[in-house]
Amino acid sequence: MSMALFSSPPTHLPTISPQPPAKTLFTHKAYLSLRTQNRLLLVSTRATDSGSGVAGSTVVVEEEKLQQKVSEAPVSGSDPKSESLEDSLGSNGSPAATGAQEAKFVTKFEDPRWVGGTWDLTQFQKDGKTNWDAVIDAEVKRRKWLEDVPESSSNDDPVVFDTSIIPWWAWVKRFHLPEAERLNGRAAMIGFFMAYFVDSLTGVGLVDQMGNFFCKTLLFVSVVGVLLIRKNEDIENLKRLVDETTFYDKQWQATWQDETPSSSKKN
Amino acid sequence: MASIALKTFTGLRQASPENHHSISLQKAVALPSQTHRRIQIIAGKTSPKITGRNLRVAVIGGGPAGGAAAETLAKGGIETYLIERKLDNCKPCGGAIPLCMVGEFDLPLDIIDRKVTKMKMISPSNVAVDIGQTLKPHEYIGMVRREVLDAYLRDRAADIGATVINGLFLKMDMPTSENQPYVLHYTCYNAKTGGAGEKRTLEVDAVIGADGANSRIAKSINAGDYEYAIAFQERIKIPDDKMKYYENLAEMYVGDDVSPDFYGWVFPKCDHVAVGTGTVTHKGDIKKFQLATRLRARDKILGGKIIRVEAHPIPEHPRPRRLFGRVTLVGDAAGYVTKCSGEGIYFAAKSGRMCAEAIVEGSENGKRMVEERDLRNYLEKWDKTYWPTYKVLDVLQKVFYRSNPAREAFVEMCADEYVQKMTFDSYLYKKVVPGNPLDDLKLAVNTIGSLVRANALRKEMDKMSV
C-alpha cells in the first residue's frame, strides 16, 4: 500500500450539495400544511358540536397557525445561512484543508427553539403546560434533517436533549391510542367468535369455558397474536426474525456437523 | 495487577445485560454430543509413541495467534516451526487489546502505546455519551501497534526454542497413510537467498493455520469460506492541540451515514489517530462511509494529514470447517472475530494458545503422536468458553445496529452506568459476570423504552418523507 500523502481530510461530500436541504425543506412544508389542515378540521367540528365557545376555538386555530409558522421559519432560515457559511469559508480559503481543492460546505441544524443542544421547553408552553406533541414534532424534524445532512459532532456544542424527558403519557397518547382502538376491536371480535365456535362445537358455555385450561390457552394465544401481528407483513417479519436469530448459531455449529464425514475421510 | 483483579470474575453467565434468555437455551443445543466426545479423548492416549525426536508442529503465520501458539508449543517441549512471510508486517488493525490480555500473556507495558480510559459513543443525532466513568484507576483498554505486538510474541516464542522461518507458505502435501507427516512447501527468504527466495520443504506432524483471513491452510483443507466485513482505516496525523483530546479517548460513531451495519471509529495511536469504518452489506460504498465518518469527526481532526490508508477484511463467523486431520485453524483464519465490536487480537492469541495446549496435552509433551480428536478437544473447549460471548455480541449487533432509531436507543442505553460497568467488565476481563437481577430488569425496561421511543419518532419521520 502506498504511503501517499493526501491533503487534509475535511471534507467535501459531493452528495451534500445545497440540493438535499432544499428538497427536505419542500417536504417539511407539505407536511406542515397537511397538519394544519387536519387540526383546523378537528377544531371546527368540535366547535360546532359544542355550540358555545366558537370564539375560543378560533383563537386556538390562530395560535396553531402561528406556531406552525414559527416552526416553519427556522427550516427555511437555515438554508440561506448554510450557503452564506459556505461562501465565507470558501473566500477565506478554508483554514485547515491544506489542498483546499473544494470549497467547504457547512450545514448546521438551526431552530430558534433549539438552544444549547436541547429543545427550550419554555418555548413549547401552551396553556401553562408544555406541549409535548410539538416537542416530538420538532425532534422528528431535527432527526430527519440530520439523516439527510449528517452533522459533525462537536464538543463545544454538545447535544443534551434526551427523549426520555418527554413523559410516557405523551408517547402513549400520540402513538398508542390510535392503534389501541383497533387492537381492542380485533381482540373483542376474535374472542366473541372463538367463544361462539367452541360453544357450538363442544356445547361448553361461555362461563364454563373460562374455567377450562384449553380455552384459557386459546385466549392467551389470541391476545399475543393480536399484539404481535398487526399487519400481514408482520408474519413475514417474524419468520425472518427467527431465521436471523438462528443463523449465527448455524454458522458456529457447522464445524461440529461435519464431524462424522471428516473423521471417516481421515482413514 | 490485572491478574489479581481477574480472580474476582469467576462465574459465567450466559445472558447478556439485556436478558436474552434464549441464549442459554441455544447454547445447550450447540453442544449436544459432549459426553460422547469426552470418551474419545481418553482413547487419544493410545496413539503411537514417537521415538528419536519430539513431535514436530508447524505454525503458519506469525501474528498474535501464531506467536502465542508457537510459544506454548515450544514451552511444552514440541519441535516448533513458525513460518511468516513479513516479519515487520504492519497489519492494518485497530489494535485494541483488553486488560486481561496484558496479564494472561504477560505483556510488557512499554508495548502499549496508549491506555484508553474513556470512550465516546456518538449517535446519529449527535448525542454523545461518555462511557468509562466506571473504570477503576488501574483499568484501561490498551492500544498497540501490531508490528510491535506481533514481533514481541514471535521473539518470545523464538527465545523459548521455536524456529522462526522467514518464508512464504505455498502448499501442503497431505499424508497418504495414518501418522505420516505433512509436507509443507514454502519459499524461504534470508540473507543468502535474497529477494527471490528459495524453495524448501518441511516435514511436520501437525499444522496450525494462523495465516489470517486469506488463509492458504484453510484453502488446502477445504475449510470453506466465511462472510467478511471490510474495514477501511485512515491514519491521520492531527495537530498537537487536537491530539491532546484523543490522548486517552476513543470515539465510536454510529449511524446509517457512517455504516449500515457496523460503526465508525477514531482510535488514538502512538502519535496519530486512526479514523475508519467497516461494513459487510455495502462493501462498494465503503469510501462514502469513510467520508461520512471524517465529516462526523471533522471538528476534532481538522487540519490533519492522512499518513496512511489501509483496508482489511474482518471475518464475520467461523469457517464451516476448522479442523481436518492434524491440521487446525486459529485466529482470523478460523474466523474468531466478534460481531458488534469487531475485536480479534485477544481471541486470536487465546485460540492459538488453547490449540497449542491441546496439542501439548494430547502428545504428552511431544512424546506421542497427536490425533484429530486431540485437536477437536481444543475446538470443543473454545466453543464452550467463548460461544456465549460471541452470541451476545451477535445479538447486540442485530438489535442495535439495525437502524438509526435502534442506534439512538443503543447510545441512550450506554449512558447508563450499570451498562457501562457490565460492558467494560466483560470487555476487559472477557468473562460475562453475573449481574444484579433487579438492575438487569430495570435495564431491560429502560432499553425497551428507548427503543419504542426512537421507533415512534422514526415512524413520524417516515410519514414526513411520504
XYZ file of N, CA and C in Angstrom, chain A residues 1-16 27-28 31 35 96 98 104-106 136-137 139-144 146-147 150-155 159 161-164 166 171 174-175 241 244-249 251-256 258-259 262-263 265-267, chain B residues 26 30-31 37 40 120 122 124-128 178 236 245 253 257 291 294-296 298-311 316-322 324-325 336 339 372 376 379-380 382-383 387 390-391 394 398 402 404 408 412 453-454 456-458 460-461 464-465:
420
model
N 0.855 -1.205 0.000
C 0.000 0.000 0.000
C 0.885 1.247 0.000
N 0.599 2.148 -0.828
C 1.463 3.325 -0.919
C 1.216 4.220 0.271
N 2.244 4.926 0.635
C 2.126 5.805 1.799
C 1.842 7.222 1.315
N 1.072 7.317 0.287
C 0.850 8.625 -0.334
C 0.348 9.635 0.682
N 0.831 10.809 0.549
C 0.349 11.879 1.419
C -0.818 12.556 0.735
N -1.875 12.599 1.458
C -3.040 13.264 0.895
C -3.203 14.606 1.578
N -3.983 15.398 0.981
C -4.288 16.648 1.661
C -5.281 16.328 2.764
N -5.509 17.299 3.583
C -6.259 17.038 4.810
C -7.656 16.515 4.533
N -8.187 15.770 5.474
C -9.464 15.107 5.283
C -10.634 16.030 4.976
N -10.880 17.011 5.804
C -12.201 17.622 5.666
C -12.347 18.216 4.292
N -13.234 18.030 3.736
C -14.397 17.186 3.646
C -15.350 17.843 2.708
N -15.250 17.489 1.536
C -16.319 17.894 0.637
C -17.083 16.654 0.276
N -18.309 16.613 0.626
C -19.124 15.464 0.250
C -19.881 15.836 -0.991
N -19.598 15.145 -2.037
C -20.308 15.517 -3.273
C -21.800 15.321 -3.130
N -22.186 14.396 -2.276
C -23.616 14.151 -2.134
C -24.308 15.278 -1.378
N -23.544 15.943 -0.538
C -24.174 17.014 0.232
C -23.959 18.327 -0.494
N -40.498 19.147 1.539
C -41.348 18.144 2.177
C -41.826 18.633 3.538
N -40.987 19.340 4.216
C -41.422 19.896 5.504
C -42.675 20.720 5.311
N -45.759 18.790 4.596
C -46.192 18.098 5.799
C -46.891 19.053 6.756
N -50.751 19.083 8.238
C -51.110 19.002 9.649
C -52.018 20.151 10.056
N -8.104 24.992 7.290
C -7.366 23.767 7.578
C -6.957 22.993 6.337
N -5.339 21.838 3.596
C -4.116 22.348 3.009
C -4.226 22.417 1.497
N -15.646 24.517 1.158
C -16.264 23.707 2.190
C -17.733 24.036 2.333
N -18.466 23.033 2.720
C -19.890 23.239 2.877
C -20.267 22.876 4.297
N -20.727 23.835 5.016
C -21.057 23.592 6.410
C -22.544 23.821 6.622
N -42.223 16.604 20.244
C -41.984 15.409 19.435
C -41.861 15.783 17.964
N -42.782 16.648 17.516
C -42.724 17.098 16.126
C -41.375 17.715 15.801
N -38.513 17.363 17.313
C -37.406 16.406 17.343
C -37.416 15.525 16.095
N -38.614 15.154 15.672
C -38.716 14.363 14.441
C -38.091 15.118 13.293
N -38.399 16.398 13.239
C -37.882 17.213 12.144
C -36.361 17.298 12.222
N -35.845 17.432 13.432
C -34.400 17.546 13.591
C -33.703 16.259 13.150
N -34.266 15.145 13.570
C -33.620 13.879 13.214
C -33.665 13.630 11.719
N -34.786 14.005 11.141
C -34.932 13.852 9.700
C -33.868 14.694 9.001
N -31.011 15.687 10.192
C -29.674 15.139 10.409
C -29.420 13.900 9.557
N -30.483 13.156 9.279
C -30.311 11.973 8.467
C -29.946 12.360 7.040
N -25.916 14.774 7.538
C -25.208 14.434 8.776
C -24.308 15.593 9.211
N -24.265 15.773 10.490
C -23.583 16.939 11.017
C -22.382 16.442 11.811
N -21.309 17.195 11.784
C -20.169 16.726 12.560
C -20.430 16.992 14.035
N -20.014 16.049 14.841
C -20.234 16.205 16.276
C -19.207 17.180 16.817
N -19.600 17.872 17.858
C -18.704 18.902 18.367
C -18.717 18.865 19.881
N -17.570 19.121 20.450
C -17.502 19.109 21.913
C -17.926 20.436 22.515
N -24.983 17.834 22.158
C -26.426 17.612 22.168
C -26.787 16.996 23.516
N -30.200 16.889 24.517
C -31.615 16.508 24.522
C -31.752 14.996 24.628
N -32.660 14.578 25.483
C -32.873 13.147 25.696
C -34.371 12.892 25.585
N -34.752 11.950 24.738
C -36.186 11.743 24.515
C -36.903 11.286 25.783
N -36.152 10.813 26.768
C -36.820 10.321 27.978
C -37.372 11.453 28.836
N -39.496 13.472 27.752
C -40.904 13.557 27.372
C -41.650 12.472 28.160
N -46.241 9.972 24.871
C -45.990 8.963 23.834
C -47.207 8.091 23.632
N -49.982 9.820 21.840
C -49.749 10.099 20.435
C -49.638 8.837 19.581
N -48.968 7.816 20.121
C -48.638 6.678 19.265
C -49.455 5.429 19.553
N -37.192 -12.885 11.430
C -36.509 -12.654 12.700
C -36.015 -13.960 13.305
N -33.088 -15.190 11.402
C -31.916 -14.368 11.673
C -31.268 -14.742 12.998
N -32.096 -15.014 14.003
C -31.515 -15.298 15.311
C -30.835 -16.653 15.335
N -31.247 -17.562 14.460
C -30.607 -18.874 14.489
C -29.469 -18.986 13.487
N -29.325 -17.976 12.627
C -28.332 -18.045 11.558
C -26.916 -18.169 12.104
N -26.587 -17.324 13.064
C -25.231 -17.303 13.625
C -24.929 -18.630 14.319
N -25.925 -19.186 14.988
C -25.727 -20.477 15.647
C -25.366 -21.542 14.634
N -23.912 -21.094 11.801
C -22.555 -20.872 11.312
C -21.524 -21.454 12.279
N -21.819 -21.358 13.560
C -20.882 -21.903 14.550
C -20.952 -23.418 14.591
N -22.149 -23.954 14.419
C -22.304 -25.394 14.557
C -21.785 -26.157 13.354
N -21.514 -25.422 12.274
C -21.086 -26.093 11.039
C -19.900 -27.015 11.290
N -18.973 -26.576 12.149
C -17.789 -27.392 12.425
C -18.167 -28.741 12.995
N -19.159 -28.740 13.850
C -19.495 -29.988 14.535
C -20.318 -30.897 13.658
N -19.883 -31.487 10.522
C -19.114 -32.317 9.581
C -18.162 -33.252 10.327
N -18.415 -33.440 11.592
C -17.523 -34.284 12.382
C -17.434 -35.701 11.806
N -15.703 -35.943 8.186
C -14.275 -35.648 8.147
C -13.473 -36.748 8.823
N -14.021 -37.321 9.877
C -13.248 -38.355 10.557
C -13.245 -39.660 9.747
N -13.246 -39.640 6.485
C -12.361 -39.394 5.361
C -10.913 -39.631 5.759
N -10.653 -39.412 7.031
C -9.272 -39.478 7.505
C -8.661 -40.853 7.261
N -9.489 -41.852 7.390
C -8.932 -43.199 7.275
C -8.752 -43.639 5.821
N -30.024 -21.865 23.466
C -29.363 -22.247 22.228
C -27.985 -22.815 22.499
N -26.162 -26.158 21.057
C -24.949 -26.078 20.256
C -23.984 -27.221 20.538
N -23.991 -27.731 21.730
C -23.022 -28.766 22.073
C -23.752 -30.024 22.542
N -17.946 -37.184 23.014
C -16.594 -36.828 22.608
C -15.593 -37.036 23.734
N -13.861 -40.189 23.587
C -12.849 -40.260 22.536
C -11.505 -39.712 23.010
N -16.206 7.503 23.777
C -17.339 8.346 23.480
C -18.144 7.645 22.407
N -21.228 8.189 19.825
C -21.965 9.303 19.243
C -23.053 8.775 18.330
N -26.601 8.842 15.821
C -26.898 9.518 14.551
C -27.331 10.970 14.749
N -28.013 11.272 15.863
C -28.419 12.659 16.063
C -27.403 13.385 16.931
N -26.182 12.854 16.941
C -25.055 13.507 17.607
C -25.153 13.601 19.119
N -25.940 12.750 19.717
C -25.905 12.659 21.173
C -24.628 11.913 21.520
N -23.787 12.556 22.320
C -22.524 11.925 22.677
C -22.608 11.427 24.113
N -1.977 -43.156 7.755
C -2.066 -42.626 9.104
C -0.678 -42.414 9.710
N -4.385 9.345 10.530
C -4.325 10.788 10.311
C -3.492 11.428 11.403
N -6.870 15.947 22.934
C -8.217 15.469 23.201
C -8.274 13.943 23.095
N -18.609 6.180 16.283
C -19.747 6.847 15.659
C -20.694 5.791 15.109
N -25.289 6.876 8.042
C -24.345 7.583 7.185
C -22.937 7.009 7.323
N -15.890 8.875 4.167
C -16.076 10.322 4.083
C -17.024 10.797 5.167
N -15.358 10.838 8.514
C -14.499 12.016 8.652
C -15.319 13.263 8.892
N -16.443 13.330 8.206
C -17.306 14.503 8.381
C -17.818 14.580 9.807
N -18.213 13.433 10.328
C -18.770 13.439 11.691
C -17.703 13.829 12.710
N -15.231 15.815 12.044
C -14.465 16.868 11.386
C -13.834 17.875 12.343
N -14.638 18.386 13.259
C -14.119 19.441 14.129
C -12.908 18.984 14.925
N -12.883 17.684 15.214
C -11.831 17.209 16.111
C -10.569 16.799 15.383
N -10.666 16.564 14.075
C -9.458 16.155 13.360
C -9.089 17.189 12.305
N -9.633 18.374 12.441
C -9.411 19.445 11.473
C -7.916 19.723 11.356
N -7.463 19.848 10.120
C -6.049 20.177 9.903
C -5.157 18.962 9.910
N -5.748 17.781 9.944
C -4.936 16.567 9.965
C -4.428 16.183 8.586
N -3.365 15.395 8.602
C -2.807 14.894 7.344
C -2.930 13.377 7.342
N -3.410 12.840 6.233
C -3.518 11.382 6.140
C -2.139 10.818 5.857
N -1.640 9.965 6.733
C -0.308 9.430 6.507
C -0.359 8.004 5.976
N -1.529 7.399 6.005
C -1.583 6.017 5.558
C -3.041 5.616 5.393
N -3.307 4.891 4.339
C -4.666 4.403 4.104
C -4.606 2.892 4.059
N -5.501 2.220 4.762
C -5.430 0.769 4.779
C -6.830 0.167 4.844
N -6.920 -1.040 4.367
C -8.203 -1.746 4.414
C -7.924 -3.210 4.688
N -16.702 -12.652 9.803
C -17.977 -12.460 10.496
C -18.377 -13.673 11.324
N -17.896 -14.834 10.947
C -18.261 -16.054 11.671
C -17.201 -17.101 11.380
N -17.122 -18.171 12.182
C -16.099 -19.184 11.958
C -16.290 -19.892 10.620
N -15.199 -20.431 10.112
C -15.312 -21.213 8.879
C -16.103 -22.491 9.159
N -16.762 -23.013 8.130
C -17.537 -24.247 8.320
C -16.675 -25.383 8.853
N -15.402 -25.403 8.465
C -14.540 -26.460 8.983
C -13.285 -25.807 9.562
N -13.000 -26.118 10.816
C -11.825 -25.510 11.428
C -10.768 -26.557 11.731
N -9.098 -30.479 10.231
C -9.117 -31.598 9.293
C -7.862 -32.416 9.534
N -8.026 -33.636 9.937
C -6.865 -34.453 10.262
C -6.077 -33.809 11.389
N -12.350 -16.122 14.189
C -12.709 -15.754 15.558
C -12.689 -14.244 15.769
N -18.650 -10.096 16.599
C -19.514 -9.126 15.937
C -19.574 -7.897 16.828
N -6.585 -36.320 15.467
C -7.645 -35.339 15.238
C -8.449 -35.079 16.507
N -9.578 -31.712 18.274
C -11.004 -31.439 18.447
C -11.293 -31.026 19.896
N -11.125 -27.363 19.923
C -12.318 -26.738 19.356
C -13.466 -26.753 20.347
N -13.595 -27.902 20.985
C -14.704 -28.063 21.922
C -14.564 -27.092 23.091
N -12.875 -24.348 23.127
C -13.021 -22.978 22.623
C -14.491 -22.605 22.522
N -15.245 -23.452 21.856
C -16.660 -23.134 21.655
C -17.384 -23.030 22.987
N -18.325 -19.262 23.138
C -19.547 -19.145 22.352
C -20.522 -18.136 22.948
N -19.552 -14.600 21.940
C -19.821 -14.309 20.528
C -21.303 -14.119 20.281
N -22.102 -14.956 20.925
C -23.542 -14.894 20.685
C -24.134 -13.587 21.223
N -23.332 -10.895 18.896
C -24.128 -11.031 17.681
C -25.532 -10.480 17.897
N -27.299 -7.300 16.113
C -28.551 -7.433 15.365
C -29.618 -6.499 15.907
N -29.224 -2.148 13.777
C -30.202 -2.420 12.734
C -30.619 -1.159 11.982
N -31.235 3.470 12.456
C -30.896 4.662 13.224
C -31.633 4.758 14.548
N -29.929 5.054 18.212
C -30.212 6.098 19.206
C -30.464 5.453 20.562
N -28.442 5.778 24.072
C -29.152 6.139 25.301
C -28.879 5.111 26.390
N -39.442 4.544 21.957
C -39.458 5.984 21.675
C -38.778 6.299 20.353
N -37.593 5.723 20.164
C -36.850 6.013 18.939
C -37.612 5.538 17.721
N -40.864 5.213 17.488
C -42.031 6.077 17.293
C -41.629 7.318 16.503
N -40.485 7.883 16.889
C -40.005 9.054 16.152
C -39.723 8.686 14.698
N -39.166 7.497 14.522
C -38.849 7.035 13.173
C -40.106 6.994 12.294
N -42.758 8.723 12.556
C -43.141 10.088 12.174
C -42.250 10.600 11.049
N -40.944 10.244 11.139
C -40.020 10.700 10.106
C -40.395 10.120 8.749
N -43.191 11.914 7.268
C -42.802 13.202 6.709
C -42.316 13.088 5.280
N -41.557 12.045 5.006
C -40.937 11.969 3.679
C -41.926 11.485 2.622
